Coordinates of C-alpha atoms in Angstrom, one line a residue:
M2 CA 114.5 85.8 88.5
S3 CA 112.7 83.3 90.6
L4 CA 112.5 83.5 94.3
R5 CA 114.7 80.5 94.7
L6 CA 117.4 82.1 92.5
R7 CA 117.2 85.5 94.2
I8 CA 117.6 83.9 97.7
T9 CA 120.5 81.7 96.5
A10 CA 122.2 84.6 94.8
L11 CA 121.8 86.9 97.8
A12 CA 122.9 84.4 100.3
T13 CA 125.9 83.3 98.2
A14 CA 127.0 86.9 97.7
V15 CA 126.7 87.6 101.5
T16 CA 128.7 84.4 102.2
L17 CA 131.4 85.3 99.7
A18 CA 131.7 88.8 101.0
C19 CA 132.1 87.5 104.6
L20 CA 134.6 84.8 103.7
L21 CA 136.7 87.2 101.6
G22 CA 136.7 89.7 104.4
L23 CA 137.8 87.0 106.8
A24 CA 140.5 85.8 104.4
M25 CA 141.9 89.3 104.0
V26 CA 141.9 89.8 107.8
A27 CA 143.6 86.4 108.3
G28 CA 146.1 87.1 105.5
R29 CA 147.1 90.3 107.1
G30 CA 147.5 88.6 110.5
L31 CA 149.5 85.7 109.1
G32 CA 152.8 87.6 109.2
P33 CA 152.5 88.8 112.8
L34 CA 151.3 85.3 113.7
L35 CA 154.5 83.7 112.3
T36 CA 156.7 86.4 113.9
N37 CA 155.0 85.8 117.3
A38 CA 155.7 82.1 117.0
V39 CA 159.4 82.9 116.4
D40 CA 159.5 85.3 119.2
D41 CA 158.1 82.7 121.7
E42 CA 160.8 80.3 120.6
L43 CA 163.6 82.9 120.8
Q44 CA 162.4 84.1 124.2
A45 CA 162.6 80.6 125.6
A46 CA 166.1 80.1 124.3
L47 CA 167.2 83.5 125.6
S48 CA 166.1 82.7 129.1
G49 CA 168.3 79.6 129.2
A50 CA 171.3 81.4 127.6
A51 CA 171.1 84.2 130.2
R52 CA 171.1 81.7 133.1
D53 CA 174.2 80.1 131.6
V54 CA 176.0 83.4 131.4
V55 CA 175.1 84.3 134.9
A56 CA 176.4 80.9 136.1
G57 CA 179.7 81.4 134.1
R58 CA 178.9 78.8 131.5
A59 CA 179.1 79.2 127.7
P60 CA 175.5 79.1 126.4
A61 CA 174.8 76.4 123.8
S62 CA 173.0 77.2 120.5
P63 CA 169.9 75.1 119.9
D64 CA 169.3 73.8 116.4
G65 CA 168.3 76.6 114.0
L66 CA 169.1 79.3 116.5
E67 CA 172.2 81.5 117.1
V68 CA 173.2 82.4 120.6
R69 CA 175.8 85.1 121.1
V70 CA 177.4 86.9 124.1
L71 CA 178.2 90.5 123.4
D72 CA 179.5 93.4 125.5
T73 CA 177.3 96.4 126.1
A74 CA 178.7 98.2 123.1
G75 CA 177.7 95.4 120.7
G76 CA 181.2 93.9 120.3
S77 CA 181.8 90.2 120.5
A78 CA 182.5 88.8 124.0
D79 CA 182.8 85.2 122.8
D80 CA 184.9 83.5 120.2
G81 CA 182.5 84.3 117.3
A82 CA 182.4 87.3 114.9
P83 CA 180.1 90.1 116.1
P84 CA 176.6 90.0 114.5
V85 CA 175.5 92.7 112.1
L86 CA 173.7 95.0 114.4
T87 CA 173.6 98.8 114.4
R88 CA 174.1 100.9 117.5
D89 CA 170.4 101.7 117.6
Q90 CA 169.5 98.0 117.4
V91 CA 172.0 97.2 120.2
R92 CA 170.3 99.9 122.4
T93 CA 166.9 98.4 121.5
L94 CA 168.0 94.9 122.4
K95 CA 169.4 96.1 125.7
A96 CA 166.0 97.6 126.5
G97 CA 164.5 94.1 126.0
T98 CA 162.8 94.9 122.7
P99 CA 163.3 92.4 119.8
V100 CA 164.6 93.7 116.4
T101 CA 164.8 92.4 112.9
A102 CA 168.1 93.1 111.2
G103 CA 169.1 92.7 107.5
D104 CA 167.1 93.2 104.3
A105 CA 168.1 90.4 102.0
Q106 CA 168.3 87.8 104.7
P107 CA 166.4 89.2 107.7
V108 CA 167.3 87.8 111.2
R109 CA 165.1 88.2 114.2
W110 CA 167.0 89.0 117.4
H111 CA 166.0 89.0 121.1
G112 CA 168.4 90.3 123.8
V113 CA 168.8 90.7 127.5
V114 CA 171.6 92.2 129.7
A115 CA 173.1 89.6 132.1
T116 CA 175.9 90.0 134.8
A117 CA 178.8 87.6 134.5
P118 CA 180.4 86.1 137.6
D119 CA 183.3 88.6 137.3
G120 CA 180.8 91.5 137.6
S121 CA 180.9 92.5 133.9
Q122 CA 177.8 93.3 132.0
R123 CA 177.1 91.1 129.0
L124 CA 174.4 91.4 126.3
V125 CA 173.1 87.9 125.5
V126 CA 171.3 87.8 122.1
V127 CA 169.5 84.9 120.4
G128 CA 168.5 85.1 116.7
T129 CA 167.2 83.1 113.9
G130 CA 166.7 83.7 110.2
L131 CA 163.2 84.6 108.8
V132 CA 163.9 83.2 105.3
G133 CA 160.7 82.0 103.6
Q134 CA 158.4 83.9 105.9
Q135 CA 157.2 86.3 103.2
A136 CA 156.6 83.4 100.8
A137 CA 154.6 81.6 103.5
K138 CA 152.5 84.8 104.0
D139 CA 151.8 85.1 100.3
S140 CA 151.0 81.5 99.9
G141 CA 148.8 81.4 102.9
G142 CA 146.9 84.5 101.7
R143 CA 146.3 82.9 98.3
W144 CA 145.0 79.7 99.9
L145 CA 142.7 81.6 102.1
L146 CA 141.2 83.4 99.1
V147 CA 140.8 80.1 97.3
T148 CA 139.2 78.6 100.4
A149 CA 136.7 81.5 100.5
L150 CA 135.7 81.1 96.9
V151 CA 135.3 77.3 97.3
G152 CA 133.3 77.8 100.5
S153 CA 131.0 80.3 98.8
V154 CA 130.3 77.9 95.9
V155 CA 129.6 75.0 98.3
A156 CA 127.4 77.3 100.4
G157 CA 125.5 78.5 97.2
V158 CA 124.8 74.9 96.2
A159 CA 123.6 74.0 99.6
I160 CA 121.4 77.1 99.8
W161 CA 120.0 76.3 96.3
F162 CA 118.9 72.8 97.4
A163 CA 117.7 74.0 100.8
V164 CA 115.5 76.7 99.4
G165 CA 114.2 74.3 96.8
S166 CA 113.3 71.9 99.5
A167 CA 111.6 74.6 101.6
L168 CA 109.6 75.9 98.6
L169 CA 108.5 72.4 97.5
P170 CA 105.3 72.5 99.6
V171 CA 104.5 75.9 98.2
A172 CA 104.8 74.5 94.6
R173 CA 102.5 71.6 95.6
M174 CA 100.0 74.1 97.0
R175 CA 100.2 76.1 93.8
Q176 CA 99.4 73.0 91.8
S177 CA 96.5 72.1 94.0
V178 CA 95.1 75.7 93.7
R179 CA 95.2 75.4 90.0
R180 CA 93.1 72.2 90.2
L181 CA 90.6 73.6 92.7
A182 CA 87.0 72.9 91.8
P183 CA 84.4 75.6 92.4
G184 CA 83.6 75.7 96.1
A185 CA 86.6 73.6 97.1
R186 CA 89.3 74.7 99.5
V187 CA 93.1 74.3 99.7
A188 CA 94.0 71.2 101.8
V189 CA 97.1 71.5 104.0
P190 CA 98.9 68.4 105.4
D191 CA 99.0 68.2 109.2
A192 CA 102.9 68.1 109.0
A193 CA 103.1 71.4 107.1
A194 CA 105.0 74.3 108.6
G195 CA 103.2 77.0 110.5
E196 CA 103.9 79.7 107.9
L197 CA 102.5 77.4 105.1
R198 CA 99.5 76.5 107.2
A199 CA 98.8 80.2 107.8
L200 CA 99.1 80.9 104.1
A201 CA 96.6 78.2 103.2
D202 CA 94.2 79.4 105.9
D203 CA 94.4 83.0 104.7
F204 CA 93.9 81.8 101.1
N205 CA 90.9 79.8 102.1
V206 CA 89.5 82.8 103.9
L207 CA 90.0 84.8 100.7
L208 CA 88.2 82.1 98.7
D209 CA 85.3 82.3 101.2
R210 CA 85.1 86.0 100.9
Q211 CA 85.3 85.7 97.1
D212 CA 82.5 83.2 97.1
A213 CA 80.4 85.4 99.3
V214 CA 80.9 88.4 97.1
T215 CA 80.1 86.3 94.0
E216 CA 76.9 85.0 95.6
R217 CA 76.0 88.5 96.7
L218 CA 76.6 89.8 93.2
R219 CA 74.6 87.0 91.7
R220 CA 71.7 87.6 94.0
F221 CA 71.9 91.3 93.5
T222 CA 71.9 90.9 89.7
G223 CA 68.9 88.6 89.9
D224 CA 67.0 90.9 92.2
A225 CA 67.9 93.9 90.0
A226 CA 66.7 92.1 86.9
H227 CA 63.5 91.1 88.6
E228 CA 62.8 94.6 89.8
L229 CA 63.6 96.2 86.4
R230 CA 61.4 93.7 84.6
S231 CA 58.2 94.8 86.3
P232 CA 58.2 98.5 85.3
V233 CA 59.5 97.7 81.9
A234 CA 56.8 95.1 81.3
S235 CA 54.2 97.5 82.6
I236 CA 55.3 100.3 80.3
R237 CA 55.3 97.9 77.3
V238 CA 51.8 96.5 78.1
Q239 CA 50.4 99.9 78.6
S240 CA 52.0 101.2 75.4
E241 CA 50.5 98.2 73.5
V242 CA 47.1 99.1 74.9
A243 CA 47.5 102.7 73.9
V244 CA 48.5 101.7 70.3
A245 CA 45.7 99.2 70.0
N246 CA 43.1 101.6 71.3
P247 CA 43.6 105.1 69.9
D248 CA 41.1 106.6 72.3
P249 CA 42.3 110.1 73.5
Q250 CA 40.9 109.6 77.0
L251 CA 42.4 106.2 77.4
S252 CA 45.6 107.4 75.9
Q253 CA 45.9 110.1 78.5
E254 CA 45.3 107.6 81.3
V255 CA 47.9 105.3 79.8
H256 CA 50.4 108.1 79.5
A257 CA 49.9 108.9 83.2
D258 CA 50.6 105.3 84.2
V259 CA 53.6 105.1 81.9
L260 CA 55.0 108.3 83.5
A261 CA 54.5 106.8 86.9
D262 CA 56.3 103.6 85.9
A263 CA 59.1 105.6 84.2
E264 CA 59.6 107.6 87.4
R265 CA 59.7 104.4 89.4
L266 CA 62.2 102.9 86.9
S267 CA 64.3 106.1 87.1
A268 CA 64.4 106.0 90.9
L269 CA 65.4 102.3 90.8
L270 CA 68.2 103.0 88.4
D271 CA 69.5 105.9 90.5
G272 CA 69.5 103.6 93.5
L273 CA 71.4 100.9 91.7
M274 CA 73.9 103.4 90.4
A275 CA 74.5 104.8 93.9
L276 CA 75.1 101.3 95.3
A277 CA 77.4 100.4 92.4
R278 CA 79.5 103.5 93.0
S279 CA 79.6 102.6 96.7
D280 CA 80.7 99.0 96.0
A281 CA 83.4 100.3 93.7
G282 CA 84.9 102.3 96.6
E283 CA 84.1 105.8 95.3
L284 CA 84.1 107.9 98.4
P285 CA 84.0 111.7 98.1
P286 CA 86.0 113.6 100.7
A287 CA 84.3 114.2 103.9
D288 CA 83.2 117.8 104.8
S289 CA 81.5 119.5 107.7
V290 CA 77.7 119.3 107.1
D291 CA 75.2 121.0 109.3
L292 CA 72.5 118.3 109.8
V293 CA 70.0 120.7 111.3
G294 CA 70.0 122.7 108.0
E295 CA 70.1 119.5 106.0
V296 CA 67.0 118.1 107.8
R297 CA 65.0 121.3 107.2
A298 CA 66.0 121.3 103.5
A299 CA 65.0 117.6 103.2
V300 CA 61.6 118.3 104.9
A301 CA 61.0 121.1 102.4
R302 CA 61.8 118.8 99.5
T303 CA 59.6 115.9 100.7
G304 CA 56.2 115.9 99.0
V305 CA 55.0 112.3 99.8
V306 CA 51.6 111.6 101.1
G307 CA 51.1 109.3 104.0
A308 CA 49.2 106.0 104.5
A309 CA 45.9 107.8 104.7
E310 CA 46.6 109.4 101.3
Q311 CA 46.9 112.8 103.0
P312 CA 49.8 115.2 103.2
V313 CA 52.0 114.2 106.2
P314 CA 53.1 116.9 108.7
I315 CA 56.8 116.6 109.5
V316 CA 57.9 118.0 112.8
V317 CA 61.6 119.0 113.2
N318 CA 62.8 118.7 116.8
A319 CA 66.4 120.1 116.8
M320 CA 68.0 119.9 120.2
T321 CA 70.8 122.3 119.1
A322 CA 71.0 125.2 116.7
Q323 CA 73.7 123.4 114.6
A324 CA 75.0 119.9 114.5
W325 CA 78.1 119.4 112.3
A326 CA 78.7 115.9 111.0
A327 CA 81.7 114.5 109.0
A328 CA 80.0 113.5 105.7
A329 CA 79.4 114.7 102.2
H330 CA 76.5 117.0 101.3
T331 CA 75.2 114.6 98.6
E332 CA 75.2 111.7 101.0
T333 CA 73.3 113.4 103.7
E334 CA 70.7 114.5 101.1
L335 CA 70.2 110.9 99.9
V336 CA 70.0 109.5 103.4
L337 CA 67.5 112.1 104.7
D338 CA 65.3 112.0 101.6
N339 CA 65.1 108.2 101.7
L340 CA 64.3 108.1 105.5
L341 CA 61.6 110.8 105.2
R342 CA 60.0 109.2 102.1
N343 CA 60.0 105.8 103.9
A344 CA 58.5 107.3 107.1
C345 CA 55.8 109.3 105.2
Q346 CA 54.7 106.2 103.2
Y347 CA 53.9 104.3 106.4
T348 CA 52.9 106.8 109.0
R349 CA 49.3 107.7 109.9
T350 CA 49.4 111.2 111.4
R351 CA 52.8 112.7 111.5
V352 CA 56.6 112.2 111.3
V353 CA 59.0 113.6 113.9
V354 CA 62.7 114.2 113.0
S355 CA 65.1 114.9 115.9
V356 CA 68.7 116.0 115.7
L357 CA 71.0 115.4 118.7
A358 CA 74.7 116.4 119.0
G359 CA 77.0 114.5 121.3
R360 CA 80.7 114.8 122.1
S361 CA 81.9 112.6 119.2
T362 CA 78.7 111.8 117.2
V363 CA 75.6 113.4 115.7
R364 CA 72.3 111.5 115.7
V365 CA 69.2 111.9 113.6
L366 CA 66.0 110.1 114.7
V367 CA 63.1 109.7 112.4
D368 CA 59.9 108.5 114.2
D369 CA 56.5 107.6 112.6
D370 CA 53.3 106.2 114.1
G371 CA 52.7 103.6 111.4
P372 CA 52.8 99.8 111.8
G373 CA 56.5 99.7 112.7
V374 CA 59.0 97.0 111.9
Q375 CA 58.7 93.7 113.7
P376 CA 61.8 92.5 115.6
E377 CA 62.3 89.5 113.3
H378 CA 62.7 91.9 110.3
R379 CA 64.9 94.6 111.9
A380 CA 68.2 92.7 111.2
R381 CA 67.4 92.5 107.4
V382 CA 65.5 95.6 106.7
F383 CA 68.7 97.3 105.5
D384 CA 69.5 94.5 103.0
R385 CA 69.2 95.2 99.3
F386 CA 65.8 94.4 97.7
Y387 CA 64.5 93.2 101.1
R388 CA 60.9 94.2 101.8
V389 CA 58.8 93.3 104.8
S390 CA 55.7 91.4 103.8
D391 CA 53.4 93.2 106.2
D392 CA 51.6 96.5 106.3
R393 CA 54.8 98.5 105.6
S394 CA 55.0 97.1 102.1
R395 CA 51.6 97.8 100.9
S396 CA 51.3 99.7 97.6
S397 CA 54.5 101.6 98.1
G398 CA 56.0 100.6 94.8
G399 CA 59.4 100.6 96.4
A400 CA 62.2 98.3 95.2
G401 CA 63.8 97.7 98.6
L402 CA 66.9 99.9 97.8
G403 CA 66.2 103.0 99.8
L404 CA 67.2 101.7 103.3
A405 CA 70.0 99.7 101.8
L406 CA 71.4 102.9 100.3
V407 CA 71.0 104.7 103.7
A408 CA 72.9 102.0 105.5
E409 CA 75.7 101.8 102.9
L410 CA 76.3 105.6 102.8
V411 CA 76.3 105.9 106.6
R412 CA 78.5 102.9 107.4
R413 CA 81.2 103.8 104.9
R414 CA 81.6 107.1 106.8
G415 CA 82.2 105.3 110.0
G416 CA 78.6 105.7 111.3
R417 CA 75.8 103.3 112.0
V418 CA 72.1 102.9 111.4
A419 CA 69.5 101.0 113.3
V420 CA 65.7 100.6 113.5
G421 CA 63.7 100.2 116.6
E422 CA 60.3 101.2 118.1
S423 CA 59.1 104.7 118.1
P424 CA 57.5 106.3 121.2
D425 CA 54.4 106.9 119.0
G426 CA 54.1 103.1 118.3
G427 CA 55.6 103.1 114.8
A428 CA 59.2 102.7 113.7
R429 CA 62.2 104.7 114.8
F430 CA 65.2 104.9 112.4
T431 CA 68.4 106.1 114.1
V432 CA 71.3 107.4 112.0
V433 CA 74.6 108.2 113.7
W434 CA 77.4 110.1 112.0
P435 CA 80.9 111.0 113.4
R436 CA 81.0 114.5 114.5
A437 CA 83.1 116.9 112.5
D438 CA 86.0 118.7 114.2

């Protein structure tokens, strides 16, 4: 069912239910309404007849009404035959309460006790027949039901056209969306309703986001293909050289170069896979990770030489015995390994790793005394495949994915990462994780 049909059906059903309910209530109240109208007329005639009896005059009977004067026992005190009233009904009339007498031809009676000039008590009653009242109730009830049905049909037709008119701009927008060219946006007339304008604005924001993601994916794919081409081409060229020159000594050198390129290619693929999993939203459950222990384990794993081609001493400066962060064990390993390898590649004498625990966060600071990162590059150094064209990029063989992976893993845990200037003159990388409970 279309939205237009659903709205029309629902609104028509609600209208029909309300009108039927009102018709039933009105039908039930139609009988008392007719009786009240008769009572008002009888009460007016009874007041005049009572005044005539008190004044000693014979009361007149208006058209359609019967006025009688009875004694207090219900017997006739005038020239007419006594009305058909039971003793209980007579007592009720003397109390001033109206009664309905008779089954086949019901008559509505009102009565009041009046004192004649001779001091005698008289019961003055006024009555009229209720013939046709039940038929009027039944007919009125049927007409009310018919009116409810017709009203529901009319309301349904009106709602159908009203909803169609309201949804017409949406249909036009849908057609314009189908004809959108790449890079185009949905145009909304100035006279459009606020909800429609908000929908178009949100759709345009979604298109902007989609274009940004597409451009980022295109650039990422191009950069990945470029980075993969270099080690693959190197392996192919060196393999061709080894095949063309079957010299054992040269073959050994070629194998060493091929192994180095293969390791570089493997590291590049691992980084790409990690970023792809992060982009796909794969987020392992957070755990309580002791960053002090993780830092010491990462230092033990690091075997990278520094800028002077000498082993780099790494100093661990833990301000606390334990610092628990809300992260995953594999994530902290990747983050710390990439930060330490990056620092060791560009430092000159040493790397200092500090761990600080706060009330709600845990920080890891990695300082080196290398060339540092210039301020104009600090905003982009965590972008994928971005490498600074200065002393920090010399002969490292990196693909520009390590710091991007660090930023991605930390940010998706609600942390942050930044680069600044180290007290030793090099670069300081600051990683902040939320503290575990």
